Coordinates of C-alpha atoms in Angstrom, one line a residue:
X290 CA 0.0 0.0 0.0
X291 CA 3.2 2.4 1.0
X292 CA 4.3 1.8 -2.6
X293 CA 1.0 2.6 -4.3
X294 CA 0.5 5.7 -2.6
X295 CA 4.1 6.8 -3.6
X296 CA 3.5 5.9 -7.1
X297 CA -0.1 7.6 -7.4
X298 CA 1.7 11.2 -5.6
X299 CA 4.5 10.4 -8.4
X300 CA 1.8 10.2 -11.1
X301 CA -0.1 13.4 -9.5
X302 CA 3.0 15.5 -9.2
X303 CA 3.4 14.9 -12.9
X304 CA 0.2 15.2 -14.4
X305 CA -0.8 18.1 -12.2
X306 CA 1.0 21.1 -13.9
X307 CA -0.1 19.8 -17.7
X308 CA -3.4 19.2 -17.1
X309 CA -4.4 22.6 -14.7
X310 CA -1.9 24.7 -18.1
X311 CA -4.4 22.9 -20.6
X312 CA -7.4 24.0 -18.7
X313 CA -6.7 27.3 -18.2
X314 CA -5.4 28.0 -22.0
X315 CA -8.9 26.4 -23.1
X316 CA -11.1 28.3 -20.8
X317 CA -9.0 31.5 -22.4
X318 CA -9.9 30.3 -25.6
X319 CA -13.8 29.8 -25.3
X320 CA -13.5 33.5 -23.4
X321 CA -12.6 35.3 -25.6
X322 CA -9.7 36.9 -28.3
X323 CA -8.0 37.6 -24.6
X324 CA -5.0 35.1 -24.6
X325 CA -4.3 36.7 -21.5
X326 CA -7.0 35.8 -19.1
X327 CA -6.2 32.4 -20.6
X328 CA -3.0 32.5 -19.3
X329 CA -4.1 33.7 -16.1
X330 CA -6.5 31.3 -15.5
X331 CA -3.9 28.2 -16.4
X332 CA -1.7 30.1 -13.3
X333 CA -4.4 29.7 -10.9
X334 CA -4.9 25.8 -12.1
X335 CA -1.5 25.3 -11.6
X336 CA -1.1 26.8 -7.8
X337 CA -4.7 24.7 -7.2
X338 CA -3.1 21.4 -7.9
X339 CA 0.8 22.5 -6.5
X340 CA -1.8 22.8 -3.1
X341 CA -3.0 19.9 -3.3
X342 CA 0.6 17.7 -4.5
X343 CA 2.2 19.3 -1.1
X344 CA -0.3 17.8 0.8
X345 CA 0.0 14.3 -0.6
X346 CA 3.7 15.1 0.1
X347 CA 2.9 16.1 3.7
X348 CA 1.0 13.0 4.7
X349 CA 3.7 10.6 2.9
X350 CA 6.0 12.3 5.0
X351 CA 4.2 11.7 8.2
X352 CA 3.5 7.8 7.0
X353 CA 7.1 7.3 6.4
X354 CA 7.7 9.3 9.8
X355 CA 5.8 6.5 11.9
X356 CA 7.1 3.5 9.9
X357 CA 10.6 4.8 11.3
X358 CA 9.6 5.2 14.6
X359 CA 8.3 1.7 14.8
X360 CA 11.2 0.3 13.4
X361 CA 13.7 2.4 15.8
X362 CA 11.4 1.0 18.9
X363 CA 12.1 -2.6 17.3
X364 CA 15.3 -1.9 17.3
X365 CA 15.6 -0.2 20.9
X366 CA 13.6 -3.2 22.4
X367 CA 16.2 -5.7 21.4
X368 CA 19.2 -3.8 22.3
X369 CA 17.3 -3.6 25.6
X370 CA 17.3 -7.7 25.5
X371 CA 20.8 -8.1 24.5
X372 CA 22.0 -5.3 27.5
X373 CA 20.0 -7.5 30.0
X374 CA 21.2 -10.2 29.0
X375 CA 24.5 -8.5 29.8
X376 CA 23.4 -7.2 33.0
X377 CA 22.6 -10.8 34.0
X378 CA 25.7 -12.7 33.2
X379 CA 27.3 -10.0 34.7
X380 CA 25.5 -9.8 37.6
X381 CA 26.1 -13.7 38.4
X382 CA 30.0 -13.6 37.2
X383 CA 33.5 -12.4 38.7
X384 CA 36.2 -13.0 35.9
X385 CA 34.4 -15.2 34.1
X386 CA 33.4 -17.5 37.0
X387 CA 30.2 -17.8 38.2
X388 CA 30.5 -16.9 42.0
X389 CA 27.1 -18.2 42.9
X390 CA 28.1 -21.9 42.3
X391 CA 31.4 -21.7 44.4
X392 CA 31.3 -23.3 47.6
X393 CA 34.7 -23.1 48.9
X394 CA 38.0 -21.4 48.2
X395 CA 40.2 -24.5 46.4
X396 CA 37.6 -23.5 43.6
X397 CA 39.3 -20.2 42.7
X398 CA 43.1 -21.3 43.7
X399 CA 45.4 -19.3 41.7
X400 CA 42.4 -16.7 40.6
X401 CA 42.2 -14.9 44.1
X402 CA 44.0 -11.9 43.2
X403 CA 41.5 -10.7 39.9
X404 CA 38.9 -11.8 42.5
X405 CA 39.4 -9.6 44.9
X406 CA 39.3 -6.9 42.3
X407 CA 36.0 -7.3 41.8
X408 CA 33.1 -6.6 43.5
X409 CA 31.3 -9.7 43.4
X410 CA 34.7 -11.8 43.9
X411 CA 35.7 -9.5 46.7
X412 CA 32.0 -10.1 48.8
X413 CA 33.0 -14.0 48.2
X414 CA 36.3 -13.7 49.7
X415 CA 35.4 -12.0 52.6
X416 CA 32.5 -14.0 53.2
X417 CA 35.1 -17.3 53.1
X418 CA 37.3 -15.4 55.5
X419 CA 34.1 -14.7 57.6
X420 CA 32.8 -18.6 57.7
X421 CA 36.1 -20.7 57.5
X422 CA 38.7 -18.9 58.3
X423 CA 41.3 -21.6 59.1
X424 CA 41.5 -22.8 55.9
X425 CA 40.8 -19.7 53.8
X426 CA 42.9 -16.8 55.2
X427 CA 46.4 -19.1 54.3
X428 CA 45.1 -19.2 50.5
X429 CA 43.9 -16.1 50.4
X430 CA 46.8 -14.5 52.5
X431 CA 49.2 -16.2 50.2
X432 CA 48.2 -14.9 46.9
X433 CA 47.2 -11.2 47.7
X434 CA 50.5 -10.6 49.7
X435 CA 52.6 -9.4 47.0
X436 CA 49.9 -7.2 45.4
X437 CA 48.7 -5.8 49.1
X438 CA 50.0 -2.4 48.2
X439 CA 48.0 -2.3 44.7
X440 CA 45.0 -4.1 46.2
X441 CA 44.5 -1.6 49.8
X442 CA 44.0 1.2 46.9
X443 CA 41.7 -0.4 45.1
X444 CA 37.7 0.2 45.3
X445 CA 36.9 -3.5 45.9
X446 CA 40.4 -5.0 47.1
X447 CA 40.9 -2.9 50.1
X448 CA 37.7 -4.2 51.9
X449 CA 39.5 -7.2 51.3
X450 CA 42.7 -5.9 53.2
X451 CA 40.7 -4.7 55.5
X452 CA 39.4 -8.5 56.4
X453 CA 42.8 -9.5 56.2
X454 CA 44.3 -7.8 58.8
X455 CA 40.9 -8.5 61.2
X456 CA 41.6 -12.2 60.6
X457 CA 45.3 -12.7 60.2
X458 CA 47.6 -13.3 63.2
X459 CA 50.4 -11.2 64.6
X460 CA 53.4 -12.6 61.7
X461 CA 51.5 -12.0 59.0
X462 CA 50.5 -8.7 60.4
X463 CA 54.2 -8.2 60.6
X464 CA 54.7 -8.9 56.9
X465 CA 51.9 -6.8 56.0
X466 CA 53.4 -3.8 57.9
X467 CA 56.3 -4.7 56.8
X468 CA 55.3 -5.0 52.5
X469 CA 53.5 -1.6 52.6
X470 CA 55.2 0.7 55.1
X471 CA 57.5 2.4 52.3
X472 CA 54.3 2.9 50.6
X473 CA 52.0 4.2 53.5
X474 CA 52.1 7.7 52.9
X475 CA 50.6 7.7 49.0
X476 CA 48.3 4.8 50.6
X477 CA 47.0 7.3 53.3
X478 CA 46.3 10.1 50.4
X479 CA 44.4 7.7 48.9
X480 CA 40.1 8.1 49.0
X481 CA 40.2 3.8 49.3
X482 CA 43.7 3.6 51.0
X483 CA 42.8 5.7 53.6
X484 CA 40.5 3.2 55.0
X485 CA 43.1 0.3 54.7
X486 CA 45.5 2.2 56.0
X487 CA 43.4 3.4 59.4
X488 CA 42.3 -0.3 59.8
X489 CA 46.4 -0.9 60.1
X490 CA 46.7 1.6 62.9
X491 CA 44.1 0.3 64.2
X492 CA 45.8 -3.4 64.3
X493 CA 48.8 -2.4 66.2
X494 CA 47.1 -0.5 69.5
X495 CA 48.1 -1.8 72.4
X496 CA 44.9 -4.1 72.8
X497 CA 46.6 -6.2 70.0
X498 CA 50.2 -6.8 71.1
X499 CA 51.9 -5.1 68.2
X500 CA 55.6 -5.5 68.1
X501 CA 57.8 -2.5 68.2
X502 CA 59.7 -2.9 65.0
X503 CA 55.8 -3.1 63.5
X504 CA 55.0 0.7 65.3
X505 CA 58.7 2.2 64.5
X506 CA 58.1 1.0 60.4
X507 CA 54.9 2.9 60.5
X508 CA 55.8 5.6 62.5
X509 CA 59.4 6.2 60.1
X510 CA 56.8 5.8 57.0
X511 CA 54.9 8.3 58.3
X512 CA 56.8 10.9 59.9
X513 CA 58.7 12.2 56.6
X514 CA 54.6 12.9 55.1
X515 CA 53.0 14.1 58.5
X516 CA 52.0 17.6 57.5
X517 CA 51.5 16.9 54.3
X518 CA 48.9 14.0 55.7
X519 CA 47.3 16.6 58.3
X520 CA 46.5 18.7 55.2
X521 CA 44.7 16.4 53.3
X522 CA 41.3 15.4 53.1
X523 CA 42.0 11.5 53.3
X524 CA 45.4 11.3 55.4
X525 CA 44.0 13.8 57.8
X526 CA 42.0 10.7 59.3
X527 CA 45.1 8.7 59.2
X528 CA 46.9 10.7 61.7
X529 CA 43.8 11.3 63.9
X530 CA 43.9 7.4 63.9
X531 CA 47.4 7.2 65.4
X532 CA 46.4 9.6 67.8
X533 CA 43.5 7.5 68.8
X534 CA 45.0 4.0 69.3
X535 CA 48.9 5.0 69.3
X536 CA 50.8 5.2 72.4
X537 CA 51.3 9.0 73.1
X538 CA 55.2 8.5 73.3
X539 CA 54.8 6.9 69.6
X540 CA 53.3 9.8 68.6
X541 CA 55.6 12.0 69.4
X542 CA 56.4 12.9 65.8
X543 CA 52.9 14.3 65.3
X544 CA 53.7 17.1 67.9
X545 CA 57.2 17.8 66.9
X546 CA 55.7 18.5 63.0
X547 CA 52.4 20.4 64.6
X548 CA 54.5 22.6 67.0
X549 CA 57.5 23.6 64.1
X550 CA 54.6 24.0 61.9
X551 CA 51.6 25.4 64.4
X552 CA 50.3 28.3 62.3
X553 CA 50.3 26.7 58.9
X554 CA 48.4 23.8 60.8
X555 CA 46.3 25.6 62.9
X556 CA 45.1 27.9 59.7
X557 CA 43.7 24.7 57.7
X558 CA 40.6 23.5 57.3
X559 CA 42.1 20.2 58.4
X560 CA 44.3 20.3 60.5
X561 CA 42.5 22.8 63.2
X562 CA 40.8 19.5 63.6
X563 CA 43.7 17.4 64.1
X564 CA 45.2 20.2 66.4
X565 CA 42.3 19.9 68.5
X566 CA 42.9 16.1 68.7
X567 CA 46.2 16.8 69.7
X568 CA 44.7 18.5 72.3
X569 CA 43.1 15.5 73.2
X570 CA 45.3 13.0 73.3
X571 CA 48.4 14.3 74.8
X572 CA 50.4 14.1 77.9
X573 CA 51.1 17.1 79.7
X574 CA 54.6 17.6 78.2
X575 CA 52.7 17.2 74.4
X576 CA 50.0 19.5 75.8
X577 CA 52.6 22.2 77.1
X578 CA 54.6 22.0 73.5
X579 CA 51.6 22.7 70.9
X580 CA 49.5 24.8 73.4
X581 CA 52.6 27.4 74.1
X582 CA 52.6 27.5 70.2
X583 CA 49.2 28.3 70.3
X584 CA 49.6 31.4 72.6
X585 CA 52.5 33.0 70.9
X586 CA 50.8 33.1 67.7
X587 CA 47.3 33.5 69.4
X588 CA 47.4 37.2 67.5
X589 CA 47.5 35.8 63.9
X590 CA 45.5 32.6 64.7
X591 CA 42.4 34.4 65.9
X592 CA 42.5 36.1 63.0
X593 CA 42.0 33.6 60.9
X594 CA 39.0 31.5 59.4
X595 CA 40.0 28.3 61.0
X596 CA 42.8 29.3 63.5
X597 CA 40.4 30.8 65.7
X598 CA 38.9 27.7 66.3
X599 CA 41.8 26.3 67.6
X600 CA 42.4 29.2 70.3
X601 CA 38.5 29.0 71.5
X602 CA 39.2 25.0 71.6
X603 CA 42.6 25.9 73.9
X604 CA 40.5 28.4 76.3
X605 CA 37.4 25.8 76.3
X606 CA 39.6 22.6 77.0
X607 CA 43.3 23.8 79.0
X608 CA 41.8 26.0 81.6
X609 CA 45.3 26.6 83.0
X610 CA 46.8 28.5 79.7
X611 CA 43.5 30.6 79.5
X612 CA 44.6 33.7 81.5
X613 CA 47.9 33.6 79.1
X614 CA 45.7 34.6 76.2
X615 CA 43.2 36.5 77.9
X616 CA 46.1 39.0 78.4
X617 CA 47.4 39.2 75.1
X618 CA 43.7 39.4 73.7
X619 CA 42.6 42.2 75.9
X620 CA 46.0 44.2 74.8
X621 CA 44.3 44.3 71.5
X622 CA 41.1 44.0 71.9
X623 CA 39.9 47.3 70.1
X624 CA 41.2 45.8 66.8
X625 CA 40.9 42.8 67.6
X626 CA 36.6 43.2 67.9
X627 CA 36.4 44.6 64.7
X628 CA 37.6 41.5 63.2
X629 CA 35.2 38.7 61.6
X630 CA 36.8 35.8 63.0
X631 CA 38.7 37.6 66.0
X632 CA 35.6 39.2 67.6
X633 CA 34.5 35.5 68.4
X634 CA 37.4 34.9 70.1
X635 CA 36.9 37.8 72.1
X636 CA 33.3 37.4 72.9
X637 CA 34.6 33.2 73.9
X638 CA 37.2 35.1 76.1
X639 CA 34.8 37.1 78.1
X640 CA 32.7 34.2 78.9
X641 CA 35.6 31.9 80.0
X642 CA 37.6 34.8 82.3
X643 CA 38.1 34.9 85.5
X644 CA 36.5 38.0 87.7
X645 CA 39.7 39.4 87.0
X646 CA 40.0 38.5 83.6
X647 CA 36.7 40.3 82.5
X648 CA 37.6 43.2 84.8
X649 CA 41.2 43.9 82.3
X650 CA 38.8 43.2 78.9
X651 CA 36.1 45.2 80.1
X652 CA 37.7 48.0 81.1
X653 CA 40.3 47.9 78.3
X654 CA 36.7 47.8 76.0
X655 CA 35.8 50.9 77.4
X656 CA 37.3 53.8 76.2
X657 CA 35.6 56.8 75.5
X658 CA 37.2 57.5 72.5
X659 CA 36.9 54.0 70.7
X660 CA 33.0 53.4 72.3
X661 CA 31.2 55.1 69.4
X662 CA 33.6 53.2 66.5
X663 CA 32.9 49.6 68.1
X664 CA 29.0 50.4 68.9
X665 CA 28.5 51.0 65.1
X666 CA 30.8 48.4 64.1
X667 CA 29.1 45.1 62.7
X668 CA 31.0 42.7 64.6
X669 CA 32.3 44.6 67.4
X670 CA 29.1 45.4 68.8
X671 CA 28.5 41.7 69.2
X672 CA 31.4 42.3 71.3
X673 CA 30.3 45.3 73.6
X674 CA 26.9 43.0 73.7
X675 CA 28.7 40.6 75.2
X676 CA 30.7 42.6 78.1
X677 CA 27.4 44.3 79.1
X678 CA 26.0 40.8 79.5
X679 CA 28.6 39.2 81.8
X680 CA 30.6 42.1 83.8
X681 CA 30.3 42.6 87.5
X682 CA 30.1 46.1 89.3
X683 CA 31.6 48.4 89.1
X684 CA 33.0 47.6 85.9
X685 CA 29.9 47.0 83.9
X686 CA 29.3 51.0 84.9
X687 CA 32.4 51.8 83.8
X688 CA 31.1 50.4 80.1
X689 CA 28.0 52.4 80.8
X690 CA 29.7 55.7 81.6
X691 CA 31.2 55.1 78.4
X692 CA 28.4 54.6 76.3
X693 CA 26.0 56.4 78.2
X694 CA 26.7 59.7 75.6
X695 CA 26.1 58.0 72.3
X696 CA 23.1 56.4 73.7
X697 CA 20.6 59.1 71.9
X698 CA 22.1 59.2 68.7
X699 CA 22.6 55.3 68.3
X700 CA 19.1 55.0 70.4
X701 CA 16.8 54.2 67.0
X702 CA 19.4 52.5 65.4
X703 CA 19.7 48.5 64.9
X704 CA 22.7 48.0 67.1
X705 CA 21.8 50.5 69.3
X706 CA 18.2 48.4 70.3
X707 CA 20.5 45.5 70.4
X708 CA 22.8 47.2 73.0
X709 CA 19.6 49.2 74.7
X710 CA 18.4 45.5 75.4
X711 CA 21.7 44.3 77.1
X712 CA 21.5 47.1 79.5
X713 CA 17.8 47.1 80.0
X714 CA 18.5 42.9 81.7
X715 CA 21.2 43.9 83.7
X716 CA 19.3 47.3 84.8
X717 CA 15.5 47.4 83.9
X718 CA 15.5 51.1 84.6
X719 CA 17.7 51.7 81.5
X720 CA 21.2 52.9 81.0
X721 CA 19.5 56.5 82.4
X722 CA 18.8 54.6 86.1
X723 CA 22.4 52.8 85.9
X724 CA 25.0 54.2 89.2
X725 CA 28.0 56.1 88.2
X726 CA 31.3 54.1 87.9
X727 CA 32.0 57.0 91.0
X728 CA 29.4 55.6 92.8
X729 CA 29.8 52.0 91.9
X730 CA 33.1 51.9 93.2
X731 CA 32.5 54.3 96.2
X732 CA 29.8 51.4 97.3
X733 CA 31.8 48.6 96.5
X734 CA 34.6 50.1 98.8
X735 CA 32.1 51.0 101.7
X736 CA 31.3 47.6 101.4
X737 CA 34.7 46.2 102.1
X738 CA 34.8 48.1 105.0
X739 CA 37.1 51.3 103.6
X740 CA 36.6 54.2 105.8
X741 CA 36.4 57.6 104.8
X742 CA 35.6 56.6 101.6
X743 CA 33.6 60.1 100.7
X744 CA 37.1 62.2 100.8
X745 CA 38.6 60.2 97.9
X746 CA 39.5 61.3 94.6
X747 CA 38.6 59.0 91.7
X748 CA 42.0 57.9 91.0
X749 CA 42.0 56.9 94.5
X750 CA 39.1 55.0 94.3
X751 CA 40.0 53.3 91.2
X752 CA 43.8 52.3 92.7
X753 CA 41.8 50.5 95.8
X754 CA 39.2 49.1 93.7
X755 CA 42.3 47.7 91.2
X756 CA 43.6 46.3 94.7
X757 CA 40.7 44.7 95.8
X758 CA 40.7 42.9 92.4
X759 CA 43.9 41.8 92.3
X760 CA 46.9 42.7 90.1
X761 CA 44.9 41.6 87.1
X762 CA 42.3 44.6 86.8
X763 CA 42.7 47.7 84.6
X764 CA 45.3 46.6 82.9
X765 CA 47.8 44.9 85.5
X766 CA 49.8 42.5 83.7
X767 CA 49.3 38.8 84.4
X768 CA 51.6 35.9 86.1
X769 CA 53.0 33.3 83.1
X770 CA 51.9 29.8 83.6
X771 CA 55.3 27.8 83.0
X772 CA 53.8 24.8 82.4
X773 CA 53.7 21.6 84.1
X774 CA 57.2 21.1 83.9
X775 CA 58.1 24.5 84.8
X776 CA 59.5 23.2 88.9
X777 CA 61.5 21.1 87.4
X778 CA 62.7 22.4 84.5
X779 CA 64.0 25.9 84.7
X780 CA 64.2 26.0 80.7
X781 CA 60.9 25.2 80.2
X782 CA 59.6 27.9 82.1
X783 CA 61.9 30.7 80.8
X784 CA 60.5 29.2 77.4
X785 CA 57.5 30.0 78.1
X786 CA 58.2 33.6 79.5
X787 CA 59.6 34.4 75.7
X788 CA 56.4 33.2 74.1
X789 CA 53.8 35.2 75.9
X790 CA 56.8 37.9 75.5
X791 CA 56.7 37.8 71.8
X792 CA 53.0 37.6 71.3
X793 CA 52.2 40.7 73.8
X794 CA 55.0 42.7 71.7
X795 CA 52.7 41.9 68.7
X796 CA 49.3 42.7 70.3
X797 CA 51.0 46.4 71.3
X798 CA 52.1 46.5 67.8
X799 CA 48.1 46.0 66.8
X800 CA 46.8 48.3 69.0
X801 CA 48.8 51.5 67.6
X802 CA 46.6 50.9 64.6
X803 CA 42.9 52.0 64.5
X804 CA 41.7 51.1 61.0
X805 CA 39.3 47.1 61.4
X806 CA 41.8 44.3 60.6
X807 CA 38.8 43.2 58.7
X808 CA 35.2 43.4 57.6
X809 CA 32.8 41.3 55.9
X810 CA 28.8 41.0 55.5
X811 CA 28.1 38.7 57.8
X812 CA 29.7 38.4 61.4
X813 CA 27.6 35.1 62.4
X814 CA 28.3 33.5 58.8
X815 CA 31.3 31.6 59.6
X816 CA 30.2 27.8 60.3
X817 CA 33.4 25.9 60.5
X818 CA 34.5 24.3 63.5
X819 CA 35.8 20.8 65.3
X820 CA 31.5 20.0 65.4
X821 CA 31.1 20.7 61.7
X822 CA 34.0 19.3 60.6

């Protein structure tokens, strides 16, 4: 029928121009002497049947259109087949053998290795090593020991290391430590070697009996790579693993690399975490090396995206080094507010200080010449927030006095509502109804029992408040802590003594300079921390 029809629109496209010229010429003729209206009217016959050829053309098209389509979906449903008939073999094969009929492992002697390559090969193996593993783990350990390196990189083949070293005993541990040590760095940098190489660490904590040439080859392995490791998204975990199940004194080589390389640690996305691990893991002398590193950088590191995550972490988890940063923080604390990341820090150290501690930040925050700038600044008023929330008389009216000036031009504003609420919990009355720092301090003295408290000057009250509060208030400075070596170890100590020494030299440096040390759209948009990460 397809053929007929494409001979008859054949036939019609022919005959159609003829036939409609004859009739027009004719019906000229019989018109009149007018040749031409004749030729006019054989036109028109011609564009009548030239309609009606494209339209036989246009519905052999659309014939020839769905005969295509038909065979295309022919086609398309037995490629279909043939692919899942694919998908089947290959969903019941491992290198050409058929891994649902094997029963035991003499049925792939001498084809473990491609096995355990492959997905469904791999599953079979571990399940042997899972079920009989007397008899399978020699066969298997045999074969896959000269290719353990290649295989604990693989997708499929490490999970297969991994069983390995679950199930083998402590030589062939030794030999697998012993095979892939030189090669446990790239290993660890791997996205499927980083699991392998964890699960080894994991094999030689103490719970396991690991001999120390096994510990020494890893540790030598790893200690030329270490930073590099810390800074990488896979070895990273590698290191947090040795810190985890290593002996502390085998992991010395972790803090030596962390405390000659603090800041360039400290200020990755990384390895803040495993600085914070550190942290966690070490004994006082390991705590005492990073930590000190921590303080005499503490200026740059708050300062930075991820560094100041590893200060807060220090004031949060080492009580006993807090008061060493508190004072180099509150030297600089003007600046050091108007800085994204810093003005956390700050806000972390008012929480964490001591009486004393708050006493130095608060009334090192309240200047009346730097008030107005850090009121309208967008992350230093987070900062003045904070101090009117936690200081104690009479130094939270001491802040007041400060701001108590600005109050009605900053009154309507958004930060000044934000600070107008602060004050309005601490004194419902409003700043308006808040006592004097005069007065505050005249009662706090009265008090203590001062007499004759009316005849002094202000100075004089402030030098017997500043008493009363110890040598760190209004800007005292503060004792070093040496450490916990620091009795024994007169070295140690005087160590110490140059660190805070060089970071307090830096913090002066800072606070010559008014200009922010940085500004950015969003104080609370930072989101990066030991619980994120």
């Amino acid at each position: 029928q397809q053929q007929q029809q494409q001979q008859r629109g054949r036939m019609s496209s022919q005959m159609g121009p003829s036939m409609g010229q004859n009739m027009g010429q004719n019906m000229g003729q019989n018109m009149g002497p007018n040749k031409m209206a004749g030729s006019a009217a054989g036109n028109n016959g011609m564009y009548s049947n030239n309609l009606k050829m494209n339209s036989m053309q246009n519905t052999m098209q659309n014939l020839s259109g769905m005969q295509t389509m038909n065979n295309m979906s022919q086609q398309q449903g037995g490629l279909q087949n043939m692919v899942g008939g694919a998908f089947g073999d290959r969903g019941r094969k491992a290198c050409g053998i058929d891994v649902s009929k094997l029963l035991s492992i003499d049925q792939v002697a001498g084809q473990v290795y491609n096995l355990s390559r492959d997905q469904l090969g791999c599953r079979f193996l571990q399940k042997q090593l899972e079920d009989n593993t007397m008899v399978s783990l020699e066969a298997i350990f045999s074969e896959v020991m000269e290719h353990m390196v290649e295989l604990m990189t693989d997708p499929f083949g490490n999970y297969l290391c991994q069983k390995l070293l679950d199930c083998c005993n402590r030589q062939q541990r030794a030999q697998i430590v012993q095979r892939v040590a030189p090669h446990l760095v790239s290993i660890s940098l791997n996205i499927h070697g980083t699991r392998a190489a964890q699960k080894l660490i994991e094999r030689l904590g103490s719970e396991h009996k690991p001999s120390l040439p096994e510990i020494e080859a890893v540790v030598e392995a790893l200690e030329a790579g270490v930073v590099k490791l810390i800074q990488d998204l896979n070895g990273n975990h590698v290191v947090q693993r040795c810190l985890q199940k290593l002996d502390s004194n085998y992991n010395q080589f972790i803090y030596d690399a962390i405390a000659a390389n603090c800041f360039h640690v400290a200020s990755h996305r990384h390895g803040c975490c495993v600085f914070q691990r550190c942290v966690d893991f070490a004994n006082p002398h390991q705590k005492h090396q990073v930590v000190m590193e921590v303080v005499d950088k503490t200026v740059l590191l708050v300062q930075d995206a991820f560094g100041n995550y590893v200060v807060q972490y220090v004031l949060e988890q080492v009580p006993q080094y807090r008061h060493n940063i508190i004072n180099i923080i509150a030297q600089s604390i003007i600046q050091l507010s108007r800085q994204k990341f810093s003005s956390n820090v700050v806000e972390k150290c008012l929480q964490l200080a001591s009486p004393e501690g708050q006493a130095l930040m608060v009334t090192s925050l309240a200047q009346k010449e730097q008030i107005l700038t850090l009121l309208q600044d967008p992350y230093a008023n987070y900062v003045v927030q904070r101090a009117l929330q936690v200081a104690n008389s009479p130094h939270l009216e001491v802040l007041a006095d400060a701001i108590r000036p600005h109050m009605p031009a900053i009154r309507n504003t958004s930060y000044g509502r934000r600070i107008q609420s602060k004050i309005v919990k601490r004194c419902p009355g409003g700043i308006d109804s808040m006592p004097t720092a005069e007065q505050a301090m005249m009662r706090m003295l009265q008090d203590s029992g001062v007499p004759n408290v009316e005849s002094f000057t202000s100075h004089e009250m402030m030098e017997r408040v500043t008493a009363s509060m110890g040598m760190l208030a209004f800007g005292a400075s503060l004792p070093n802590y040496m450490g916990p070596d620091s009795l024994h170890q007169g070295s140690g100590g005087a160590h110490g003594m140059q660190q805070i020494a060089g970071s307090s030299m830096t913090g002066g440096g800072m606070a010559g300079n008014n200009s922010p040390i940085g500004t950015g759209p969003n104080r609370r948009g930072v989101g990066i921390g030991s619980g994120a990460m």
